[in-house]
Every structure is written in C-alpha cells, then in structure tokens.
C-alpha cells in the first residue's frame, strides 16, 4: 500500500505543473482544487492502509480485509477518479484546463486508481459499489443537461461512464476494463478533435460544418458512440453490462442504469 500511495502522489505532483502552465486565474483555481482533492484522497488511502496493517497486520493490497479499511479506500479512490457523490471537483477542474491537459486528466489519470480499484473490488462491500455506480450514472446524466461548455459536458460524460464501469466491477472485472478502454479511446478522439477545431463551447460547433466537414462528422459519430447508440462501439459495453446485471438478478439496477443512459444521450444528441 505504501508504494501504491507513493505512486499516486507522484502522479498528482507530475500533472500539477501541466495544469498551472497557463497563467490564468481559472487555471490556478482548477490546479488548487485538483491538488486539494487528490491530496485528501491520497491521505485517506494511507490512513486506511495503515489501519488495515494495524488491525490485520498486513500491508498487501490483495489482502485488505478490514471492512472499515476497504470502505475508506474505495471512497478515497472514488474521490480520486471523480465518482458521484465525490464528483464535484471534476467539472470545475476540467473547465479550467486546456484541451490537451483535459485529455490527460480524463484518460491517463484514471488508470492508476482503476488498477487499485480492480485489485480491491472483490473485498469491497457490494452495496457500496452499486450505490457509487448508480449515483454516478444519474449525476452524469442530470449534470450535463444544462451545460453549454464542452469541457464540462465531457466531465459529466466521464462521471456517467465511470458509474457504468463501477457497477459491473464486482461481477465481471473484464467488462470494466473493456469499458475503460473504449471510454479512453472515444474521449481521446473527442478532445483531440476539439483541440484541432479550437472549440470549447457548443455554439462554436454549430459553425464547424462549412469549415471542417470530415472532422465534424467524426465528432458527431464519437459523441453518439459516447452516448451508446447502436451500431456504434459505445453501445457494446452498455449492452454487455445490462445483460450481466440482468443475469445477476438485478433487474431494477439495470433499468435505472439504462434510464440514466437516456439522460446522457439527450445532451450528446444536442
């Protein structure tokens, strides 16, 4: 756990200069918010792992077994990646960054916490993971409805996708990894396309068609794929997750997840 904590801290320290390189009050604010949340989460992880070692005498990540320690670590990692109800920092921070740094924050920065979540998922309270997943999907859907800023939209999109990944974690970790891979690919496509077009608001996309028809088509397809419309790639993980939830005898959870996807789909289509 000590090494995992060090890795997470070094990761945070490395992206802070990238976030603060634009000397703009908004960038500074975003950097400060990010630093505080990540430092809090890392401190919680260190605290929980110490508690586990103190009660169980074990520092091994796979052997974390004390219920309070597992819950604290899960919540700390949820805070690190921005799962609801610990998501409030994510839209604000992403809005204050450039599109390139936003890309790093939305994709690369999710890998380390996810590696840890995957390793402790079998020891975690299933109700906690389900609650985090359902709340994130709903918050990601509702939060993005009245946004006009593309970076905030992508932040809420991120929260919703992370919810889908967390909900299936305890039943089929392989599906979580599949979903993460597809999410990273589609989000990278979106950020890089928006960077080429230098657009950060929805209304700048409305004028994009005469200038770059091919890129606009690509953006449209990526957005629909993020929303999970068949026959695009983004539909596959959602379909498989709903199927697995139904198999695990959780039809109500599956229904709520499907309905929350409709909320997200509305703002993607818009």
Coordinates of C-alpha atoms in Angstrom, one line a residue:
X1 CA 0.0 0.0 0.0
X2 CA 2.9 2.4 0.8
X3 CA 4.2 2.0 -2.8
X4 CA 0.7 2.4 -4.3
X5 CA 0.3 5.6 -2.2
X6 CA 3.7 6.9 -3.4
X7 CA 2.8 6.2 -7.0
X8 CA -0.5 8.1 -6.7
X9 CA 1.3 11.1 -5.0
X10 CA 4.0 11.3 -7.7
X11 CA 1.3 11.1 -10.4
X12 CA -0.5 14.1 -8.8
X13 CA 2.7 16.0 -8.4
X14 CA 3.6 15.4 -12.1
X15 CA 0.3 16.8 -13.6
X16 CA 0.1 19.9 -11.3
X17 CA 2.7 21.9 -13.4
X18 CA 0.9 20.9 -16.6
X19 CA -2.3 22.3 -15.2
X20 CA -0.8 25.5 -13.9
X21 CA 1.2 26.3 -17.0
X22 CA -1.5 28.7 -18.3
X23 CA -1.1 31.8 -16.1
X24 CA -4.8 32.4 -15.8
X25 CA -6.9 32.7 -12.6
X26 CA -9.1 29.9 -13.8
X27 CA -6.2 27.5 -14.4
X28 CA -4.8 28.4 -11.0
X29 CA -8.1 27.7 -9.3
X30 CA -8.5 24.4 -11.1
X31 CA -5.0 23.4 -10.1
X32 CA -5.6 24.2 -6.5
X33 CA -8.9 22.3 -6.4
X34 CA -7.3 19.3 -8.1
X35 CA -4.4 19.3 -5.7
X36 CA -6.6 19.5 -2.6
X37 CA -8.9 16.7 -3.7
X38 CA -6.1 14.4 -4.8
X39 CA -4.1 15.1 -1.6
X40 CA -7.2 14.4 0.5
X41 CA -7.8 11.1 -1.3
X42 CA -4.2 10.0 -1.0
X43 CA -4.2 10.8 2.7
X44 CA -7.4 8.7 3.1
X45 CA -5.7 5.8 1.3
X46 CA -2.6 6.0 3.5
X47 CA -4.8 6.2 6.6
X48 CA -6.9 3.2 5.6
X49 CA -4.0 1.0 4.6
X50 CA -2.3 1.9 8.0
X51 CA -5.5 1.0 9.8
X52 CA -5.6 -2.3 7.9
X53 CA -2.0 -3.1 8.8
X54 CA -2.6 -2.2 12.4
X55 CA -5.7 -4.4 12.8
X56 CA -4.8 -7.3 10.4
X57 CA -1.0 -7.0 10.3
X58 CA -0.9 -6.9 6.5
X59 CA 0.3 -4.3 4.0
X60 CA -0.6 -6.3 1.0
X61 CA -3.2 -4.7 -1.4
X62 CA -4.8 -8.0 -2.2
X63 CA -5.2 -9.0 1.5
X64 CA -7.0 -5.8 2.6
X65 CA -9.9 -7.3 4.7
X66 CA -10.9 -4.9 7.5
X67 CA -14.4 -3.6 6.5
X68 CA -13.7 0.0 7.6
X69 CA -10.4 0.0 5.7
X70 CA -11.8 -1.4 2.4
X71 CA -14.7 1.1 2.6
X72 CA -12.3 4.0 3.2
X73 CA -10.0 3.0 0.4
X74 CA -12.9 2.6 -2.0
X75 CA -14.3 6.0 -1.2
X76 CA -10.8 7.6 -1.5
X77 CA -10.3 6.0 -4.9
X78 CA -13.7 7.2 -5.9
X79 CA -12.7 10.7 -4.9
X80 CA -9.5 10.3 -7.0
X81 CA -11.3 9.5 -10.2
X82 CA -14.4 11.6 -9.5
X83 CA -17.3 9.2 -8.9
X84 CA -20.5 10.6 -7.5
X85 CA -21.1 11.7 -4.8
X86 CA -17.4 12.8 -4.7
X87 CA -17.6 14.2 -8.2
X88 CA -18.0 18.0 -7.5
X89 CA -14.4 18.9 -8.3
X90 CA -14.2 17.2 -11.7
X91 CA -16.4 19.6 -13.9
X92 CA -14.8 22.7 -12.3
X93 CA -11.2 21.4 -12.7
X94 CA -11.7 20.2 -16.3
X95 CA -13.3 23.6 -17.3
X96 CA -10.2 25.4 -16.1
X97 CA -7.7 23.4 -18.2
X98 CA -6.6 23.4 -21.8
X99 CA -8.0 20.7 -24.0
X100 CA -4.6 18.8 -24.0
X101 CA -4.3 18.7 -20.2
X102 CA -8.0 17.9 -20.0
X103 CA -7.3 14.9 -22.2
X104 CA -4.6 13.7 -19.8
X105 CA -6.9 14.2 -16.8
X106 CA -9.8 12.4 -18.4
X107 CA -7.8 9.4 -19.6
X108 CA -4.3 8.7 -18.2
X109 CA -5.2 9.9 -14.7
X110 CA -7.9 7.3 -14.4
X111 CA -5.6 4.3 -14.9
X112 CA -3.7 4.2 -11.6
X113 CA -6.8 4.5 -9.3
X114 CA -8.6 2.0 -11.5
X115 CA -5.7 -0.5 -11.2
X116 CA -6.2 -0.3 -7.4
X117 CA -10.0 -0.4 -7.5
X118 CA -9.8 -3.6 -9.6
X119 CA -7.5 -5.2 -7.0
X120 CA -9.7 -4.5 -4.0
X121 CA -13.1 -4.9 -5.8
X122 CA -13.6 -8.5 -4.5
X123 CA -13.2 -7.5 -0.9
X124 CA -15.4 -4.4 -1.1
X125 CA -18.9 -4.1 0.1
X126 CA -21.1 -4.8 -3.0
X127 CA -23.8 -2.3 -1.9
X128 CA -21.2 0.5 -1.8
X129 CA -20.0 -0.2 -5.4
X130 CA -23.6 -0.5 -6.7
X131 CA -24.5 2.8 -5.0
X132 CA -21.5 4.6 -6.4
X133 CA -22.2 3.3 -9.8
X134 CA -25.9 4.2 -9.9
X135 CA -25.3 7.6 -8.4
X136 CA -22.6 8.4 -10.9
X137 CA -24.7 7.4 -13.9
X138 CA -27.6 9.5 -12.7
X139 CA -25.4 12.5 -11.8
X140 CA -23.5 12.3 -15.1
X141 CA -26.9 12.3 -16.9
X142 CA -28.5 15.1 -15.0
X143 CA -25.5 17.3 -14.5
X144 CA -24.8 17.6 -18.2
X145 CA -28.3 18.6 -19.3
X146 CA -28.0 22.4 -18.9
X147 CA -24.3 22.8 -19.9
X148 CA -23.0 24.8 -22.9
X149 CA -19.3 24.3 -22.1
X150 CA -17.9 21.3 -24.0
X151 CA -15.3 20.5 -21.3
X152 CA -18.0 20.4 -18.6
X153 CA -20.1 18.2 -20.8
X154 CA -17.1 15.8 -21.2
X155 CA -16.6 15.9 -17.4
X156 CA -20.2 14.8 -16.8
X157 CA -19.8 12.2 -19.5
X158 CA -16.8 10.9 -17.7
X159 CA -18.7 10.7 -14.4
X160 CA -21.5 8.7 -16.1
X161 CA -19.1 6.3 -17.8
X162 CA -17.2 5.7 -14.6
X163 CA -20.5 4.8 -13.0
X164 CA -21.1 2.1 -15.6
X165 CA -17.6 0.8 -15.0
X166 CA -18.0 0.6 -11.2
X167 CA -21.4 -1.1 -11.3
X168 CA -20.2 -4.2 -13.1
X169 CA -16.8 -4.4 -11.3
X170 CA -17.9 -6.9 -8.7
X171 CA -19.5 -9.3 -11.2
X172 CA -17.2 -9.1 -14.3
X173 CA -14.0 -7.1 -13.9
X174 CA -13.1 -7.8 -17.6
X175 CA -16.2 -5.8 -18.6
X176 CA -14.9 -2.8 -16.6
X177 CA -11.6 -3.0 -18.4
X178 CA -13.3 -3.2 -21.8
X179 CA -15.5 -0.2 -20.9
X180 CA -12.4 1.8 -19.7
X181 CA -10.5 1.0 -22.9
X182 CA -13.4 2.1 -25.1
X183 CA -14.1 5.2 -23.0
X184 CA -10.4 6.3 -23.2
X185 CA -10.4 5.8 -27.0
X186 CA -13.6 7.8 -27.5
X187 CA -12.7 10.6 -25.1
X188 CA -9.3 10.9 -26.7
X189 CA -11.0 11.2 -30.1
X190 CA -13.3 14.0 -28.7
X191 CA -10.6 16.0 -27.0
X192 CA -8.2 15.8 -29.9
X193 CA -10.9 16.8 -32.5
X194 CA -12.0 19.7 -30.3
X195 CA -8.4 20.7 -30.0
X196 CA -7.9 20.8 -33.8
X197 CA -11.1 22.9 -34.1
X198 CA -10.2 25.0 -31.0
X199 CA -13.8 24.9 -29.8
X200 CA -14.8 24.9 -26.1
X201 CA -18.5 25.9 -26.4
X202 CA -21.5 24.1 -28.1
X203 CA -22.3 27.1 -30.3
X204 CA -18.8 27.0 -31.9
X205 CA -19.6 23.5 -33.1
X206 CA -22.7 24.8 -34.9
X207 CA -20.4 26.8 -37.2
X208 CA -17.9 23.9 -37.8
X209 CA -19.6 22.2 -40.7
X210 CA -18.6 24.6 -43.5
X211 CA -15.0 24.7 -42.3
X212 CA -14.2 21.0 -41.5
X213 CA -17.0 18.7 -42.7
X214 CA -14.9 15.5 -42.2
X215 CA -13.9 16.4 -38.6
X216 CA -17.4 17.5 -37.7
X217 CA -18.7 14.1 -38.9
X218 CA -16.1 12.3 -36.8
X219 CA -17.1 14.4 -33.7
X220 CA -20.7 13.6 -34.3
X221 CA -20.0 9.9 -34.5
X222 CA -17.8 10.0 -31.4
X223 CA -20.5 11.8 -29.5
X224 CA -23.2 9.2 -30.5
X225 CA -20.7 6.5 -29.6
X226 CA -20.1 8.0 -26.2
X227 CA -23.9 8.2 -25.7
X228 CA -24.1 4.4 -26.5
X229 CA -26.2 4.3 -29.7
X230 CA -26.1 1.1 -31.7
X231 CA -24.4 0.2 -34.1
X232 CA -21.5 2.3 -32.7
X233 CA -18.8 0.9 -30.4
X234 CA -20.0 2.7 -27.3
X235 CA -23.2 0.6 -27.4
X236 CA -21.3 -2.7 -26.8
X237 CA -20.1 -2.2 -23.2
X238 CA -23.5 -0.9 -22.1
X239 CA -25.3 -3.8 -23.7
X240 CA -23.0 -6.3 -22.1
X241 CA -23.2 -4.6 -18.7
X242 CA -27.1 -4.6 -18.8
X243 CA -27.0 -8.2 -19.8
X244 CA -24.7 -9.2 -16.9
X245 CA -26.7 -7.1 -14.4
X246 CA -29.9 -9.0 -15.5
X247 CA -28.1 -12.3 -15.2
X248 CA -27.0 -11.4 -11.6
X249 CA -30.7 -10.9 -10.8
X250 CA -30.5 -7.1 -10.5
X251 CA -33.3 -6.0 -13.0
X252 CA -34.1 -2.8 -11.1
X253 CA -30.4 -1.7 -11.1
X254 CA -30.2 -2.5 -14.8
X255 CA -33.3 -0.4 -15.5
X256 CA -32.0 2.6 -13.6
X257 CA -28.7 2.4 -15.5
X258 CA -30.5 2.2 -18.8
X259 CA -32.7 5.2 -18.0
X260 CA -29.7 7.2 -16.8
X261 CA -28.1 6.5 -20.2
X262 CA -31.1 8.2 -21.8
X263 CA -30.4 11.3 -19.9
X264 CA -26.8 11.3 -21.1
X265 CA -27.9 10.6 -24.6
X266 CA -30.1 13.7 -24.7
X267 CA -27.2 16.1 -24.3
X268 CA -24.9 14.1 -26.6
X269 CA -27.6 14.3 -29.3
X270 CA -28.0 18.0 -28.7

